[in-house]
Coordinates of C-alpha atoms (C1' of nucleotides) in Angstrom, one line a residue:
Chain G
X1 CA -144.1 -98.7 -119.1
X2 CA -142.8 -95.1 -119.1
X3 CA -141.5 -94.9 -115.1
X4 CA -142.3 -91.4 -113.7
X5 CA -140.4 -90.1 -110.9
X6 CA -141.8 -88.2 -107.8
X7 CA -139.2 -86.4 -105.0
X8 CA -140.4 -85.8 -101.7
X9 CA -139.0 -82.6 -100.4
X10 CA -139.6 -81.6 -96.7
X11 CA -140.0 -77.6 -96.8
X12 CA -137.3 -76.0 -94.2
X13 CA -137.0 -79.3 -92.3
X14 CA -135.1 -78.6 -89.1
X15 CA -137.6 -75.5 -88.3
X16 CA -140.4 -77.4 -89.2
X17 CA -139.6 -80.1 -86.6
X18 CA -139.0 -77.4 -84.0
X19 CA -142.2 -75.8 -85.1
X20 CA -144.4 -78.9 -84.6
X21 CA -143.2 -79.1 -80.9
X22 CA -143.9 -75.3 -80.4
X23 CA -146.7 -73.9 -82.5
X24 CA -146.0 -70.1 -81.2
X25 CA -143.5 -70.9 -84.0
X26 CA -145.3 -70.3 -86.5
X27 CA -145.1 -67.0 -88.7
X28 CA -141.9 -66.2 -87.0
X29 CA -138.5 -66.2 -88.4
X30 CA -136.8 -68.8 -87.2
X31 CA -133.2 -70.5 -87.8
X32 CA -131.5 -74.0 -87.0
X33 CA -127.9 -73.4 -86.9
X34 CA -125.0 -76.4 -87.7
X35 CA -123.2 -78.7 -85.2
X36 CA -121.7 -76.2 -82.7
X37 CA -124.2 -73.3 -83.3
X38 CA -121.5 -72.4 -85.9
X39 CA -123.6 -71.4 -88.9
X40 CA -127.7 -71.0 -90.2
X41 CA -128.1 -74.4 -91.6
X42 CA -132.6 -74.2 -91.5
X43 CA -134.5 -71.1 -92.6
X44 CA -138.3 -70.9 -92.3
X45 CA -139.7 -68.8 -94.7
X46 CA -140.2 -65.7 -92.7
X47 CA -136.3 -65.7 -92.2
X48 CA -135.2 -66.1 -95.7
X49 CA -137.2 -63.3 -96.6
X50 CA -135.2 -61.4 -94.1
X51 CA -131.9 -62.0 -96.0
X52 CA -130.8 -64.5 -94.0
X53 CA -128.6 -66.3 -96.6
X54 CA -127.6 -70.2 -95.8
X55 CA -124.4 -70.9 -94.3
X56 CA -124.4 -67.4 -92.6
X57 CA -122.6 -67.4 -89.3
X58 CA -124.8 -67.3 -85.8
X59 CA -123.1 -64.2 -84.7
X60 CA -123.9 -62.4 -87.9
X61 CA -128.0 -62.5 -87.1
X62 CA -127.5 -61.5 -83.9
X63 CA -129.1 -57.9 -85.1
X64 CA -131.9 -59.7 -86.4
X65 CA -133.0 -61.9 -83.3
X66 CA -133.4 -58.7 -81.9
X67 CA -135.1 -56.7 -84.6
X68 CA -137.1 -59.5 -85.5
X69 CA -138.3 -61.5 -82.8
X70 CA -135.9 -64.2 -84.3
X71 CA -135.8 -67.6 -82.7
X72 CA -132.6 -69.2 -83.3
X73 CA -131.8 -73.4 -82.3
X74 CA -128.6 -75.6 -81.9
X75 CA -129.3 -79.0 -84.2
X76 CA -131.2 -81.3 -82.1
X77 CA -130.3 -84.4 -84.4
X78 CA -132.2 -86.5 -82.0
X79 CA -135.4 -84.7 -82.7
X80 CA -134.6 -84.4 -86.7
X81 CA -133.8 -88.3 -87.2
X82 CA -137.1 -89.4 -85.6
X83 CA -139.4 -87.2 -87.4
X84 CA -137.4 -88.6 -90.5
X85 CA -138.3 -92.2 -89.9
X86 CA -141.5 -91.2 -89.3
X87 CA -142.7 -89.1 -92.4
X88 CA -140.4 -92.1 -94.7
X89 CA -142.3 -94.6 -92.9
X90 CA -145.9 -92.8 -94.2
X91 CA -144.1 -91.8 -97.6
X92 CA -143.0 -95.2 -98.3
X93 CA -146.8 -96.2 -98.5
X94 CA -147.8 -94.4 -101.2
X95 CA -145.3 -96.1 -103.7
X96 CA -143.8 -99.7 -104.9
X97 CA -140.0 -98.0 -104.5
X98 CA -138.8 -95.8 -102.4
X99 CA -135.1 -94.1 -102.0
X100 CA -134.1 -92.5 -98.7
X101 CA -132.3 -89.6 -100.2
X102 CA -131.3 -87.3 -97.0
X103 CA -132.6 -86.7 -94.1
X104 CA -135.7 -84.8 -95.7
X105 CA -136.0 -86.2 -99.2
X106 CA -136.8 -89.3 -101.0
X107 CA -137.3 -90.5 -104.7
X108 CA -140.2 -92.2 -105.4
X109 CA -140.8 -94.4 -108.2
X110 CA -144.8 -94.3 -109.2
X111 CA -145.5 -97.2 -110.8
X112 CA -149.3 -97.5 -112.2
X113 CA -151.8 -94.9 -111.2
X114 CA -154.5 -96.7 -112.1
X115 CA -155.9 -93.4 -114.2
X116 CA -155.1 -91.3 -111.0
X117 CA -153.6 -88.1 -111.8
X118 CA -149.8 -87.9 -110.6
X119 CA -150.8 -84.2 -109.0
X120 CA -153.6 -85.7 -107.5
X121 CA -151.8 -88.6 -106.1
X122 CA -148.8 -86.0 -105.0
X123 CA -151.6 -83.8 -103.6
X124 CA -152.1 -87.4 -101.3
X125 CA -148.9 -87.7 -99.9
X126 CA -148.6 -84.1 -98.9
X127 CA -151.8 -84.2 -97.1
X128 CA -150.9 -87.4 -95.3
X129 CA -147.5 -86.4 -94.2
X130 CA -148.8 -83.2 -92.9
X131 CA -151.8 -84.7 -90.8
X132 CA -150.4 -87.3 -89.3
X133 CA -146.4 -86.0 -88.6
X134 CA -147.0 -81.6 -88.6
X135 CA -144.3 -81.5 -91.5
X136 CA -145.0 -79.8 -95.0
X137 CA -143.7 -81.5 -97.8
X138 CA -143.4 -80.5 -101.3
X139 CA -143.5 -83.1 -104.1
X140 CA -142.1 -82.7 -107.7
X141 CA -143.1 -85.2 -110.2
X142 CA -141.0 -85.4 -113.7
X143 CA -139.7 -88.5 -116.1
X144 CA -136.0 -88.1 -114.8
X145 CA -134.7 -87.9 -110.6
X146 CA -132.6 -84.8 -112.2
X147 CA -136.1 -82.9 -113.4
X148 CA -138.1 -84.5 -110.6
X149 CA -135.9 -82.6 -108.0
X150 CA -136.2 -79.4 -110.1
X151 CA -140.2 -79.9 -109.8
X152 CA -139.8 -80.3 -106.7
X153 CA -137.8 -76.5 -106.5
X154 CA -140.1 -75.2 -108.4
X155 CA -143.1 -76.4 -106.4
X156 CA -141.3 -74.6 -103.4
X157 CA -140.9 -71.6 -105.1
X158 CA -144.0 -70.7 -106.5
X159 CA -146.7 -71.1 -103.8
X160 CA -149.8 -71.0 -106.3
X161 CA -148.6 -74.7 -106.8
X162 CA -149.9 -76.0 -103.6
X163 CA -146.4 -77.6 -102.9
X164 CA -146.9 -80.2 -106.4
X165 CA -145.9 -79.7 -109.6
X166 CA -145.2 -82.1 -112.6
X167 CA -143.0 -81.5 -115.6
X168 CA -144.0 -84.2 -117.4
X169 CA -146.3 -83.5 -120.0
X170 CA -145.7 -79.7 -120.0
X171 CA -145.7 -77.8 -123.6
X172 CA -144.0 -74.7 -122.3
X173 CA -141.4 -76.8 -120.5
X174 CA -138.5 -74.0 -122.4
X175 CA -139.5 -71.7 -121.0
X176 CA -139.8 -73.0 -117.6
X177 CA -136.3 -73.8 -117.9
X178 CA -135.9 -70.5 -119.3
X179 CA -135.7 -69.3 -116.0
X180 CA -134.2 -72.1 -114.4
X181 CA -130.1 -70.7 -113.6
X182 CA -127.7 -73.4 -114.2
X183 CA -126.4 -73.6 -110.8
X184 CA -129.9 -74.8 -109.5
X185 CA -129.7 -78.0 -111.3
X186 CA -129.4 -80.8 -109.6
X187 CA -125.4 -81.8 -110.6
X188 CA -124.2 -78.0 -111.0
X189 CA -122.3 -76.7 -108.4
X190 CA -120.6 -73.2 -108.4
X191 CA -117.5 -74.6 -109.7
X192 CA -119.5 -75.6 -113.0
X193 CA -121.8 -72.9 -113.4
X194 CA -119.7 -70.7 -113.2
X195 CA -117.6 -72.3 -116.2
X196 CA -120.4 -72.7 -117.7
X197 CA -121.1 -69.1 -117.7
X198 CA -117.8 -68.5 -119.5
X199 CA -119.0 -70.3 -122.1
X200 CA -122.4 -68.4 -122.4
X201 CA -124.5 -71.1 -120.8
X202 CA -126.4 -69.2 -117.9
X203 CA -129.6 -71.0 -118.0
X204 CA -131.4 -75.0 -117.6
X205 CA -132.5 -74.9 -121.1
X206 CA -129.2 -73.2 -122.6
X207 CA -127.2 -76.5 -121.1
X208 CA -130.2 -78.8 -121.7
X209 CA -129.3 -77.8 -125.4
X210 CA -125.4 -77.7 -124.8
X211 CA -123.5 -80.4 -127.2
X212 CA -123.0 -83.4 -125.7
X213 CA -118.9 -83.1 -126.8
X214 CA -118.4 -80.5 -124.7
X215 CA -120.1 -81.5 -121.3
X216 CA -118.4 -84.6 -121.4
X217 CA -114.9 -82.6 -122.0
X218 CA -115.9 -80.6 -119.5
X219 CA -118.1 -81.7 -117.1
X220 CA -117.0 -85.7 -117.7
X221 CA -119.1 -88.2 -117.6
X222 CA -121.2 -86.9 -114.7
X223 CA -121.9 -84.4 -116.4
X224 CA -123.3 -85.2 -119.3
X225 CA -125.9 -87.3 -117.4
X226 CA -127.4 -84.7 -115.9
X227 CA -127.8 -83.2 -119.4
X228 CA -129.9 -86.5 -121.0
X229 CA -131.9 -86.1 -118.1
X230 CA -132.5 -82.6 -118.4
X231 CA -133.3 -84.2 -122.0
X232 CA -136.3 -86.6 -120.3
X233 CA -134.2 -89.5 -120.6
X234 CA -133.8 -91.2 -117.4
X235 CA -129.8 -92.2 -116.6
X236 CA -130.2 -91.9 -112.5
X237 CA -131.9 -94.8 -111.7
X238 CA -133.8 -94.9 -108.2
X239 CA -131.2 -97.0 -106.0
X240 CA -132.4 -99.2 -103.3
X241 CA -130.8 -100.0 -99.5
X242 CA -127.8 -97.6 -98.9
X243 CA -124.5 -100.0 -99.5
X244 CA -122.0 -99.8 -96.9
X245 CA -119.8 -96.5 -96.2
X246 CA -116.8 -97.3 -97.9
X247 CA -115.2 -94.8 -95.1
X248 CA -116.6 -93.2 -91.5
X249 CA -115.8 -89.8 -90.3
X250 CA -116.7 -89.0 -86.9
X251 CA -115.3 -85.9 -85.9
X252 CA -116.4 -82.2 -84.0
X253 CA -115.1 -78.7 -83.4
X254 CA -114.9 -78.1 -79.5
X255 CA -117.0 -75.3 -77.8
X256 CA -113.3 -73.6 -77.0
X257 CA -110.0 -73.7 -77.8
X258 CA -108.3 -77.1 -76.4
X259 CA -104.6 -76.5 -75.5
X260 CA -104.2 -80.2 -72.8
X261 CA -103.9 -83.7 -74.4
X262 CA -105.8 -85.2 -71.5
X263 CA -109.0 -83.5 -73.3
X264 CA -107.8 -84.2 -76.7
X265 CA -107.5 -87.4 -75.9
X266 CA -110.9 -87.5 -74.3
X267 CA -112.7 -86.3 -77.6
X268 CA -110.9 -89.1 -79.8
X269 CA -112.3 -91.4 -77.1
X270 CA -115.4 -90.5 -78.1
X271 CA -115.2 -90.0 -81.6
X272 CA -113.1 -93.3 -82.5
X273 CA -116.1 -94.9 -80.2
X274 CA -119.0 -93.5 -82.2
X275 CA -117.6 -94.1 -85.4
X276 CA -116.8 -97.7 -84.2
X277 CA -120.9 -97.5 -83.6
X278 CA -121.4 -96.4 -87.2
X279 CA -119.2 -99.4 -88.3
X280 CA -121.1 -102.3 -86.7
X281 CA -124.6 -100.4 -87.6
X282 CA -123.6 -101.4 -90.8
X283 CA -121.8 -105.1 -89.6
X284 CA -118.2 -103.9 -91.0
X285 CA -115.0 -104.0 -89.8
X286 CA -112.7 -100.8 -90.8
X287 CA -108.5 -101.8 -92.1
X288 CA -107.4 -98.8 -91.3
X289 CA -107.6 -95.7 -89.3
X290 CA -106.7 -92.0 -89.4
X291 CA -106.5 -89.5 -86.5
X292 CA -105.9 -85.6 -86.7
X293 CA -106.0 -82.8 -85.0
X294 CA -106.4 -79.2 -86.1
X295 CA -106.2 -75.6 -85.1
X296 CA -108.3 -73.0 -85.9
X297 CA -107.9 -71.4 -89.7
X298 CA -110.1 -68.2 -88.7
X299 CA -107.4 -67.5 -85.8
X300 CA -104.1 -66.0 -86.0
X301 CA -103.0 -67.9 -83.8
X302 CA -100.4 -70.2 -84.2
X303 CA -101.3 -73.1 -86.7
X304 CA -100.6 -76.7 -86.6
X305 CA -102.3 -79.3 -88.7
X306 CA -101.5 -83.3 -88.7
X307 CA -102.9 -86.6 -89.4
X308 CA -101.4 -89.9 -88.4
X309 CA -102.6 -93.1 -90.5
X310 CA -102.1 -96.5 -89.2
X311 CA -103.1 -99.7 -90.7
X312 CA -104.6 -102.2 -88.0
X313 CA -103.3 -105.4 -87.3
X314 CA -106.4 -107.4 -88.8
X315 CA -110.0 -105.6 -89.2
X316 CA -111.6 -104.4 -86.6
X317 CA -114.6 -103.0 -85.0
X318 CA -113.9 -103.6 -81.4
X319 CA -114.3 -100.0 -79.6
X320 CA -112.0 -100.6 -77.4
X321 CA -108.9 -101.8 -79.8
X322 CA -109.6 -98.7 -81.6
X323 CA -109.5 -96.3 -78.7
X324 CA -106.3 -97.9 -77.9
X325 CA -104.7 -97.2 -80.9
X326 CA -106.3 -93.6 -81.5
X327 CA -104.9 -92.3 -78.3
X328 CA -101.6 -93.8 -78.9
X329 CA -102.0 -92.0 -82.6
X330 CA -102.8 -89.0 -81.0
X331 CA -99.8 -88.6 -78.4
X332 CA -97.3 -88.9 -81.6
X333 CA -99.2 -86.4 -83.2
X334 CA -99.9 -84.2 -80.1
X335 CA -97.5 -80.9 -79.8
X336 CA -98.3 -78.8 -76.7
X337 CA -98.4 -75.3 -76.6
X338 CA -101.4 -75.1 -79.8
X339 CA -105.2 -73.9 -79.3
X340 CA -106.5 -77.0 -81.0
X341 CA -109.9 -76.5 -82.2
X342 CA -110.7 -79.9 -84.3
X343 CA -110.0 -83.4 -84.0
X344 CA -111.5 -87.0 -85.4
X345 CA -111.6 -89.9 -86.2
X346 CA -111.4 -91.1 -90.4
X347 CA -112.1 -95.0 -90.3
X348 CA -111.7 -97.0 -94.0
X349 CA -110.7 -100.1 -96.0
X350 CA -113.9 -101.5 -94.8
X351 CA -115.0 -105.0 -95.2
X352 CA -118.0 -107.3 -93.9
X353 CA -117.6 -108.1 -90.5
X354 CA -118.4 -111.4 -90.8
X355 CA -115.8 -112.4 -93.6
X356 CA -112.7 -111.0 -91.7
X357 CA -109.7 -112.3 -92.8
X358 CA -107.6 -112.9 -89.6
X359 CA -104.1 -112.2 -89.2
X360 CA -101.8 -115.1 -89.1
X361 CA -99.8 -113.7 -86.3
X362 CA -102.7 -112.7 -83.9
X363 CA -102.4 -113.9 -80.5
X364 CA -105.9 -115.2 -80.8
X365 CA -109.4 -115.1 -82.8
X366 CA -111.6 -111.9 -81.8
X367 CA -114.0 -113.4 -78.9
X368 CA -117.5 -113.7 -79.1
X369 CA -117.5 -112.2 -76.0
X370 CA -116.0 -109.3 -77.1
X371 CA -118.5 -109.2 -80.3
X372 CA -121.5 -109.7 -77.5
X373 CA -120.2 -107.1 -75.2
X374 CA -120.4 -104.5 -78.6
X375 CA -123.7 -105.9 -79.0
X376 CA -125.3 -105.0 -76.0
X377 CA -123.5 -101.6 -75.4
X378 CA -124.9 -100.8 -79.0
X379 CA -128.6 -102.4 -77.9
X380 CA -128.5 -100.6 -74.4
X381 CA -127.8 -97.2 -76.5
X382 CA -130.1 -97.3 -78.9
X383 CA -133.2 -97.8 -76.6
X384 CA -131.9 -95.6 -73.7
X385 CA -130.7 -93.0 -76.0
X386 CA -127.0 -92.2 -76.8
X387 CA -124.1 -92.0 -73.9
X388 CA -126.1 -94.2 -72.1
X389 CA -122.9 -96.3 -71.6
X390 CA -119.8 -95.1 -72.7
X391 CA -115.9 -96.0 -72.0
X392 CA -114.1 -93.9 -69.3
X393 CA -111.5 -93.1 -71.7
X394 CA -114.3 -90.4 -73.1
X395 CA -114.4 -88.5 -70.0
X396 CA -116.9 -87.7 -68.1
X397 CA -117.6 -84.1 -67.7
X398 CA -116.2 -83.5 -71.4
X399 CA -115.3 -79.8 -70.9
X400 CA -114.5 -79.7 -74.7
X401 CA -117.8 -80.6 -75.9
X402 CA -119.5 -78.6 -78.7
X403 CA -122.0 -75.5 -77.8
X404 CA -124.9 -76.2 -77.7
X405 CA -126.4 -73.0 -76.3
X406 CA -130.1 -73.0 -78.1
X407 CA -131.2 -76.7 -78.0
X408 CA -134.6 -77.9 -77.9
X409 CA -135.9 -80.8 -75.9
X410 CA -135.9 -84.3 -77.7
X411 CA -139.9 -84.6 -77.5
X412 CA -139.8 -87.9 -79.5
X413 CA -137.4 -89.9 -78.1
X414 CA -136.7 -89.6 -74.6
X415 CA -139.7 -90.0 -72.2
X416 CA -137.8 -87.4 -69.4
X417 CA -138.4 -84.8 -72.7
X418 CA -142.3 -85.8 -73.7
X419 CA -144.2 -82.4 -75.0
X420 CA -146.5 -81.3 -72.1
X421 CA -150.0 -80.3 -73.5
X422 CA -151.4 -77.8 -70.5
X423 CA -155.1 -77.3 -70.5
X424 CA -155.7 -73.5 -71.1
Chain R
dT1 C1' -116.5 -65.2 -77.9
dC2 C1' -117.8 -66.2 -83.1
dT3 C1' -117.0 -69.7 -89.3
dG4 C1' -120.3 -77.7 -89.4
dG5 C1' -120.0 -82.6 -90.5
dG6 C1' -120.2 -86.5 -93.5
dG7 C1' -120.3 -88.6 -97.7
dT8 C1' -119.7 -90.1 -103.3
dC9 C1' -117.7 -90.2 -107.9
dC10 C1' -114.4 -89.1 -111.6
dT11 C1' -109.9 -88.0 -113.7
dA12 C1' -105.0 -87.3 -114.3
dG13 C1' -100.7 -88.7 -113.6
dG14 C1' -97.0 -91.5 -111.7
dA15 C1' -95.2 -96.2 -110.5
dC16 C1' -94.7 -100.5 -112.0
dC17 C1' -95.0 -104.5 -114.9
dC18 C1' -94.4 -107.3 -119.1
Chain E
dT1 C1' -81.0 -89.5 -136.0
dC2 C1' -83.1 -91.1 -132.2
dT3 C1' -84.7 -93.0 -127.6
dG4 C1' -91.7 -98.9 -127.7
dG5 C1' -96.3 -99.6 -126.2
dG6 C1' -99.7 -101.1 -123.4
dG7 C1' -102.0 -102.5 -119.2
dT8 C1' -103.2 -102.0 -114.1
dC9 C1' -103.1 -100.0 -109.7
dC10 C1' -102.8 -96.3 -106.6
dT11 C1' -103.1 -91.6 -105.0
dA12 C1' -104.2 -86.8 -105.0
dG13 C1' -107.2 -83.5 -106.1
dG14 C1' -111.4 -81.6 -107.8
dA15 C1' -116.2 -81.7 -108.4
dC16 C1' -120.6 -82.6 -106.4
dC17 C1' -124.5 -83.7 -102.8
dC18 C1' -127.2 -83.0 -98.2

DNA sequence: TCTGGGGTCCTAGGACCC
DNA sequence: TCTGGGGTCCTAGGACCC
């Protein structure tokens, strides 16, 4: 049997999680901005049709908050994770597979209808998710993940879809990828389209019908697989549980310029201690470890970049062994006198935890204890929310700590933050 | 004042080996 | 006139994704 693929899109998803908690939300621009309220990351509707473009910097829309009634927030990741889990958890009902895709997407693999009409069925989900979680979703259904994903775009853009559209099927299918721009396929970054361009391909169906020679010359392998599936032919299969990172960044830019390595080393701290979080989420142990530190590019100040790599003695995902050894990275790489602006963490060569081949000339075998103690600093986080416990070495009033100026309360997590419903 | 964070895959080219 | 031929491994860099 044929499989048909359906992506699951969550429309503008940051704002819409902010919306659901504050419903005066709605019909107002609004924007999420990135990690340190550096950029516009979320755009509802209202604000795109401003001209806010993505990626814009927070102190460019300053004019338009004003103009505009604009509501702008920090990322509250809490708040976005949880309403993820909870519209994959409905999602994941309505079909035999399932691939978490981001934060706000997932493949779905539809196996048989039983003479149910795919729109119909997409028609379902969308109804669901947005009864019984606030969010609006957008499906796209098509015989390829590369054409279900540009359903799903198309669904978006054209609002007398009602959110679903299939592609499967279509007749006029050229010319809806007539005016499909190259770049908007799923695969095609600005590096590509643009060479494509060059070469006279500006459109979906001008590289649909491009010769297979030439995208693998120049677009290798990758590449050409997005062109079969522009095709219909299915070369993306749906994949299953994530495999293990193969590496783990942790890292942040600081609210302000950091000049003392007492604070520098306070931010590894933490960062080498979440990304040691990350590795035993996923039972690893990392080989080898990277620390840097960086000023800021956009500054004339004086610049200074470096990054110290060190392999550890035997695998490890011990917190504190790797704070240990970050800090004592971090004061041979340290040189007063710089605004630094960036540091982290960059763990890799990671193998299953519980195949770790020892080093012969370790003093002993990594305790149990140890391995509990992780344990229950991980369990105690996870239901009391992160920072719950934390090592000293992370500091405590963390002066360096990213702005967060705009940030909503975490509604679904922490029971100090529950929404209040007031009786009017 | 002001510009994010975290990933994957592929290829070319050099080092090294027989 | 002429300086072999492959194979593997590693790294850096480039492309992409959200």
């Amino acid at each position: 049997m044929k499989t048909i693929f359906a992506l699951v899109d969550c429309n503008n998803f940051y704002v819409s999680c902010e919306r659901v908690f504050d419903p005066s939300l709605a019909g107002r621009p609004v924007v999420v901005l990135s990690n340190n309220d550096g950029n516009v990351v979320a755009r509802s509707n209202e604000a795109k049709a401003l001209g806010v473009p993505f990626a814009a910097p927070a102190h460019e829309c300053a004019p338009l908050v004003k103009r505009h009634n604009m509501a702008v927030f920090s990322s509250n990741y809490a708040l976005y994770g949880d309403m993820s889990q909870r519209v994959m958890s409905i999602v994941a009902g309505f079909a035999p597979e399932m691939e978490i895709y981001s934060i706000d997407e997932a493949f779905l693999s539809l196996g048989d209808l039983a003479g149910v009409d795919p729109l119909d069925y997409a028609a379902r989900i969308r109804e669901t998710v947005r009864r019984w979680t606030g969010i609006p979703v957008s499906v796209g259904i098509a015989p390829t993940k590369t054409l279900a994903k540009l359903a799903n775009r198309l669904a978006k853009r054209d609002p007398a879809c009602g959110g679903v559209l299939a592609l499967d099927g279509r007749s006029d299918l050229d010319s809806i990828l007539d005016g499909v721009a190259t770049g908007d396929v799923w695969g095609v970054g600005p590096r590509y389209s643009a060479m494509l361009a060059r070469h006279g391909i500006r459109t979906a169906r001008e590289l649909r019908d491009a010769s297979d020679a030439f995208v693998r010359k120049r677009m290798t392998v990758t590449g050409l697989r997005t062109v079969h599936e522009l095709r219909g032919r299915s070369c993306i299969e749906l994949e299953g549980a994530a495999p293990p990172k193969k590496g783990i960044v942790s890292s942040r830019s600081f609210g302000r310029p950091v000049v003392e390595l007492a604070e520098l080393s306070e931010a590894v701290a933490s960062y080498t201690a979440r990304a040691a979080e990350k590795l035993r989420c996923q039972r690893s142990a990392a080989s080898l470890m990277c620390v840097f530190v960086s000023t800021n590019p956009f500054r004339d100040d004086p610049q200074y970049y470096n990054i110290i790599t060190r392999r550890l003695p035997a695998p490890t995902a011990d917190t504190a062994e790797l704070i240990r050894h970050a800090r004592a990275d971090l004061e041979r790489i340290y040189r007063p006198g710089f605004r630094y602006k960036k540091t982290g963490v960059f763990l890799s060569e990671i193998v299953p935890a519980d195949s770790l081949q020892l080093d012969l000339f370790a003093a002993a075998e990594p305790s149990e204890e140890r391995a509990r103690l992780m344990a229950t600093v991980d369990i105690i986080n996870a239901r009391l929310g992160r920072g719950a416990v934390y090592y000293a070495a992370e500091g405590v009033r963390k002066a360096w700590r990213m702005r967060q100026e705009r940030l909503s309360r975490r509604f679904t997590t922490r029971w100090d933050e529950l929404p209040v419903a007031v009786a009017g």
